[in-house]
XYZ file of C-alpha atoms in Angstrom:
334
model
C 39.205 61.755 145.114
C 36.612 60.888 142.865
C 36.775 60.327 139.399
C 33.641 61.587 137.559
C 33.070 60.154 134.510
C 31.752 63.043 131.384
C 28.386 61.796 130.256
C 28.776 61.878 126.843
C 31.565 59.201 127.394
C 29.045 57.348 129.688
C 26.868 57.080 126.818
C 29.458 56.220 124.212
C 30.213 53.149 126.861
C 26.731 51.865 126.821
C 26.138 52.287 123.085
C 29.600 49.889 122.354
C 27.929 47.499 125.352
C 24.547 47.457 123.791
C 25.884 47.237 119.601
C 22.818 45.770 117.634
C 24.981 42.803 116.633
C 24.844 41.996 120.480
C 20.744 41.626 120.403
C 19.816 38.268 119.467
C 16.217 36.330 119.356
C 15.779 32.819 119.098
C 12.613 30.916 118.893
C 11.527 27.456 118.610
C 8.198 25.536 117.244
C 6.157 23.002 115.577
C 5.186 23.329 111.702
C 5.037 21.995 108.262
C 5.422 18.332 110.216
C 8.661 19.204 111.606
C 10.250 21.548 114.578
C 11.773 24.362 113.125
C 14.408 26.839 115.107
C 14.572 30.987 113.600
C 17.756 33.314 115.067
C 17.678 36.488 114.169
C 20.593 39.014 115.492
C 20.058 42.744 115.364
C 17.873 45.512 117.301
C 14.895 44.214 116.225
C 15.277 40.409 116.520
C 12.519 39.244 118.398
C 10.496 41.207 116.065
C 11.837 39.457 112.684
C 11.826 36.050 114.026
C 7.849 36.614 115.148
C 6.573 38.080 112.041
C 8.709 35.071 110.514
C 7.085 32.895 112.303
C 3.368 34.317 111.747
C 4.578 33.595 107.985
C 5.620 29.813 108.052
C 2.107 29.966 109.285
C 0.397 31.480 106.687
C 2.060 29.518 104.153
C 1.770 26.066 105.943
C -2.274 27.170 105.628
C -1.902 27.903 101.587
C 0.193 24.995 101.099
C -0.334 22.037 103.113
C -1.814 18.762 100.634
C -3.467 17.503 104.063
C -5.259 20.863 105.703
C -9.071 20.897 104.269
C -8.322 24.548 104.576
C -5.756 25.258 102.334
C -5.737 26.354 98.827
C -3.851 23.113 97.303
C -6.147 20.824 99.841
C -9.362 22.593 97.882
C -6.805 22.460 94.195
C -7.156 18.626 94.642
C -10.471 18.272 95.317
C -12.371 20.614 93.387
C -10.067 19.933 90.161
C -9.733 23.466 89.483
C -9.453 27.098 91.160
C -7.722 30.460 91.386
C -4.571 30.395 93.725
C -3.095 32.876 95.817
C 0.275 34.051 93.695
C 2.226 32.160 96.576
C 0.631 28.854 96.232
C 1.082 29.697 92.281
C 4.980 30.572 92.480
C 5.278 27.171 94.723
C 3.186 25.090 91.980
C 5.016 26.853 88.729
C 8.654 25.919 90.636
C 7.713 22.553 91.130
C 6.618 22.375 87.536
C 9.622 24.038 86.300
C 11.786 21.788 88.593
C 10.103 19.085 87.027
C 11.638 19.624 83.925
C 15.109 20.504 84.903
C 15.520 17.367 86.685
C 14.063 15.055 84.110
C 10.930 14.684 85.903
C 12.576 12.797 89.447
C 10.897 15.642 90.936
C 7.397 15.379 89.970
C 4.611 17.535 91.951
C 1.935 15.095 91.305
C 2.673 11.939 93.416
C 0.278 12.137 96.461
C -1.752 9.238 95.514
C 1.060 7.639 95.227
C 2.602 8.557 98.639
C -0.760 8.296 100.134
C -1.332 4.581 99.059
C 2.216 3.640 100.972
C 0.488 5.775 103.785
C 3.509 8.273 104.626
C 1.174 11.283 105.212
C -0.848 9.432 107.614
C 1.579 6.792 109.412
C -0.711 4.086 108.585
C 1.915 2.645 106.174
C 2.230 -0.586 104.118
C 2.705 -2.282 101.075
C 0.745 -1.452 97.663
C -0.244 -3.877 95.359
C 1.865 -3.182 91.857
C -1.597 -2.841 90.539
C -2.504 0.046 93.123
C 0.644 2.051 91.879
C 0.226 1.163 88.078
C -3.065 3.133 88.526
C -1.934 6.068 90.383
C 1.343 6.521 88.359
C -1.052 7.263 85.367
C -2.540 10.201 87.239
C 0.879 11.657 88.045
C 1.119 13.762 85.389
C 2.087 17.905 85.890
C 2.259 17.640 82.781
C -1.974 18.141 82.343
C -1.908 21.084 84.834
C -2.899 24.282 82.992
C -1.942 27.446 84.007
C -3.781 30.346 82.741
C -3.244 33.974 85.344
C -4.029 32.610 88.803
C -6.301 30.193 87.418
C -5.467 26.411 87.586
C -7.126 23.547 86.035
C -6.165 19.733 85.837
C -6.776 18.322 82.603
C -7.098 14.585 84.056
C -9.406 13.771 86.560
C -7.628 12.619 89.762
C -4.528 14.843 90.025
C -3.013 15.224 93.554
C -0.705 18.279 93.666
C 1.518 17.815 96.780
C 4.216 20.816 96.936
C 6.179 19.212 100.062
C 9.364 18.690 97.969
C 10.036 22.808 98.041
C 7.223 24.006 100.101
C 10.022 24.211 103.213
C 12.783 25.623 100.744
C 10.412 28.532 99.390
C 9.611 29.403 103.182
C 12.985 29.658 103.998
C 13.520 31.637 101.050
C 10.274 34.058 102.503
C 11.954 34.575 105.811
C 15.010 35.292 104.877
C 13.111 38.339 103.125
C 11.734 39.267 106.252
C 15.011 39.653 108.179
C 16.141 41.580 105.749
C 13.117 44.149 105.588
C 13.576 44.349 109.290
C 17.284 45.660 109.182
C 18.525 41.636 109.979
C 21.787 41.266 108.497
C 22.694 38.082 110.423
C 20.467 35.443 111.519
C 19.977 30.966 110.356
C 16.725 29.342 109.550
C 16.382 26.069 110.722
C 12.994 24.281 109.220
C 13.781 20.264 110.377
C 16.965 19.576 107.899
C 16.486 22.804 105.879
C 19.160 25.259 106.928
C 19.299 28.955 105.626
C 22.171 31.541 106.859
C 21.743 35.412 106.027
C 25.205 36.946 106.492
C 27.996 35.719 108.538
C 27.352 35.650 112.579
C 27.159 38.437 114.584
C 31.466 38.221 115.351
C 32.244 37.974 111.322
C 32.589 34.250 111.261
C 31.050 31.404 109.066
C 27.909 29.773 110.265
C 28.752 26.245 110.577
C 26.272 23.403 109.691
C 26.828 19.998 110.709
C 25.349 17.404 107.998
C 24.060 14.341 109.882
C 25.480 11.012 109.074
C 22.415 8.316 108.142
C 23.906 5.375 109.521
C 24.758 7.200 112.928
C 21.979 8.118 115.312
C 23.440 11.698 116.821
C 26.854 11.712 114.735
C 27.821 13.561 111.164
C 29.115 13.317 108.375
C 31.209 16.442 108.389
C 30.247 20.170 109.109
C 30.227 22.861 106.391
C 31.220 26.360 107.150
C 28.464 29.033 104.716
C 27.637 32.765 104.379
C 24.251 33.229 102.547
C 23.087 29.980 101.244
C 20.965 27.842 101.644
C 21.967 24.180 102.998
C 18.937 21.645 102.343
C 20.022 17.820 103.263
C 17.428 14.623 101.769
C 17.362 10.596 102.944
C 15.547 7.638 103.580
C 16.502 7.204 106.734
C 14.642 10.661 107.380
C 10.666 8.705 107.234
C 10.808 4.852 106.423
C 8.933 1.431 108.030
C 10.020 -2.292 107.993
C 7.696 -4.979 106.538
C 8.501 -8.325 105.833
C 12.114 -7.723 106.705
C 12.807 -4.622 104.032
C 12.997 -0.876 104.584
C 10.432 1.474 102.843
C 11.940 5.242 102.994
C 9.485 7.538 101.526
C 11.431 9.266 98.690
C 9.509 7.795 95.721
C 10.472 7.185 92.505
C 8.361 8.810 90.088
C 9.048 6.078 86.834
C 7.699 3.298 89.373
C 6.101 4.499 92.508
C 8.420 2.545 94.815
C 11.092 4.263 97.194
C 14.170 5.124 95.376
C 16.860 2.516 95.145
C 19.883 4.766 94.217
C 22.667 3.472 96.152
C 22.615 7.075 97.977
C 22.288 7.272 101.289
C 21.801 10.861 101.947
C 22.047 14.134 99.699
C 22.808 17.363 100.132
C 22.263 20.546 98.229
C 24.195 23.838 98.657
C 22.912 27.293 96.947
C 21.461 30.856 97.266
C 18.224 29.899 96.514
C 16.426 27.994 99.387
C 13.356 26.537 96.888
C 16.124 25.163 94.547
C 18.312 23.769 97.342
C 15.190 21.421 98.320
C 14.094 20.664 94.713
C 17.413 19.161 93.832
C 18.315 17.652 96.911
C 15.414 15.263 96.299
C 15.893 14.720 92.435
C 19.372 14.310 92.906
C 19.015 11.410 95.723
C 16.250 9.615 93.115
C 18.424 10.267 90.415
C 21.490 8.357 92.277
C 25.396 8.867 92.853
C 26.397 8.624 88.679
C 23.040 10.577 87.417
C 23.722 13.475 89.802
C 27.262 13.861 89.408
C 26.672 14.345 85.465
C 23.588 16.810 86.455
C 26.134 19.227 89.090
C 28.795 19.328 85.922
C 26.525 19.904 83.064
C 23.758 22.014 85.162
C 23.736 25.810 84.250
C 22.287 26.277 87.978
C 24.894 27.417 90.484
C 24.927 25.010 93.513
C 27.217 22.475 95.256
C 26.814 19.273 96.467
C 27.174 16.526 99.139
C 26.502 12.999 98.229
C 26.898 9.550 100.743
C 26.344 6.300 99.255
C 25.094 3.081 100.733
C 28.459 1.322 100.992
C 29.997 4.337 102.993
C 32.054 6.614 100.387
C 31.511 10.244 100.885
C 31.617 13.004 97.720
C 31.751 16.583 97.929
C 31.090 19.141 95.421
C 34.771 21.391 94.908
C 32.902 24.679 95.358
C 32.501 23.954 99.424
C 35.433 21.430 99.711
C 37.859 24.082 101.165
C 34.981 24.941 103.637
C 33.850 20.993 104.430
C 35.626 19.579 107.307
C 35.362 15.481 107.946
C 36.868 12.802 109.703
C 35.738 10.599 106.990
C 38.158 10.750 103.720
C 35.685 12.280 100.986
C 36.299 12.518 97.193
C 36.315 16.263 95.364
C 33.715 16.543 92.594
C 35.131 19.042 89.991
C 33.128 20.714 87.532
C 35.427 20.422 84.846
């Protein structure tokens, strides 16, 4: 005989095969000078990750130094205009930032950047006098901010907001998800991870921090719920002339890329735009410097910190959760 099965049960049968933590959308493309991965898991995936994607956009046209387009592209050259309040929260972080770290994140170095030719590729050497120059034009310091309406007070400021423009996108999508009913998804924006929630089965997201000194391998993976995981190094963008290595993190008291004995940093917090501010500062700022900023900071974030001689440091708020095959000493707070 036949067994017929009730309908209602039929249905009940579908609706566990089809849960919305089983939909999942994953898309990949090119922007902000890097390729850049968005997973989204819920009913309406596909339709998170594409309006996420339509705003990495928008903000890559508002924000870019290098489009003639955008609003900080037009800041630079005109001197002075009204900003979007995007392109204004970007520009008052990096200002803010600016402070908190002592000023080894400073907004205003694109002349100086430009002149070693890491926007364009066409890179080389400055003279000392070159950078003398520029470094007296990077200055946040004589940007006024008055409503939306910013004026430099020195003729000759470059604002570039690449330091956090990635970090404050993340930050962005991760808003999206949620207004779209996404409780789990990762943001992937070329070495700026974000996680909302745990993965669809409960678990940790796991995010592998690359080793610098070997192509493909890591230094360690970190297991996260809800932060944001931002990773800075020289090895990232660099060139070779006359037998040295130029990376393009810059230090702001001389122009020249930062010799801190660090090889690679990385940040660890809620907040995606703070994640990338600090993971640059801190790498400028060296292994010392930053340890004394994570214990006396008032800002809630962790840390991972590989030197130039091979010694690995992490933070003790994401030790339990950092697995290695390299011994690694525990920063405590205290």
């Amino acid at each position: 005989m036949k067994k017929v099965i009730p309908s209602f049960i039929l249905l009940i049968l579908i609706l566990c095969a089809c849960s919305p933590s089983s939909y999942s959308y994953s898309d990949d493309f090119f922007a902000m000078d890097t390729y850049m991965t968005l997973t989204a898991n819920g009913v309406d995936a596909e339709i998170a990750v594409k309006k996420a994607e339509k705003e990495v956009q928008r903000l890559e046209g508002l924000l870019s130094a290098h489009d003639k387009k955008s609003e900080v592209y037009k800041l630079n050259k005109k001197g002075s205009g009204k900003l979007s309040d995007d392109t204004l929260a970007v520009l008052k972080k990096a200002i803010e930032y600016n402070k908190l770290t002592n000023g080894t994140l400073n907004p205003t170095m694109l002349q100086i950047t430009e002149l070693w030719g890491f926007p364009s590729g066409n890179y080389r050497v400055p003279e000392k006098s070159e950078i003398s120059d520029a470094l007296n034009l990077a200055r946040p310091d004589k940007i006024s901010i008055k409503n939306n309406e910013v004026e430099f007070k020195t003729d000759g400021i470059k604002v570039d907001l690449g330091a956090i423009a990635k970090g404050y996108t993340s930050s962005k999508i991760v808003e999206i998800f949620k207004k779209n009913g996404i409780e789990s998804g990762i943001i992937n924006l070329g070495g700026n991870v974000q996680t909302l929630g745990t993965k669809p089965d409960g678990s940790l997201w796991t995010v592998a921090i690359e080793n610098p000194d070997e192509g493909g391998d890591y230094l360690g993976a970190l297991k996260v719920k809800d932060k944001a995981v931002v990773t800075s190094g020289g090895y990232e963008r660099n060139f070779t002339k006359g037998g040295k290595t130029y990376h393009h993190i810059l230090n702001p008291e001389n122009g020249y890329p930062a010799e801190s004995g660090l090889s690679s940093v990385t940040v660890v917090c809620d907040d995606g735009t703070l994640s990338d501010a600090l993971s640059t500062s801190l790498f400028v700022m060296g292994k010392n410097k930053a340890v004394k900023f994570y214990k006396e900071s008032d800002k809630d974030f962790d840390i991972i910190l590989y030197t130039n001689d091979g010694k690995l440091y992490v933070s003790q708020g994401i030790a339990d959760n950092f697995n290695s095959q390299l011994n690694f000493e525990i920063i405590k707070k205290d």
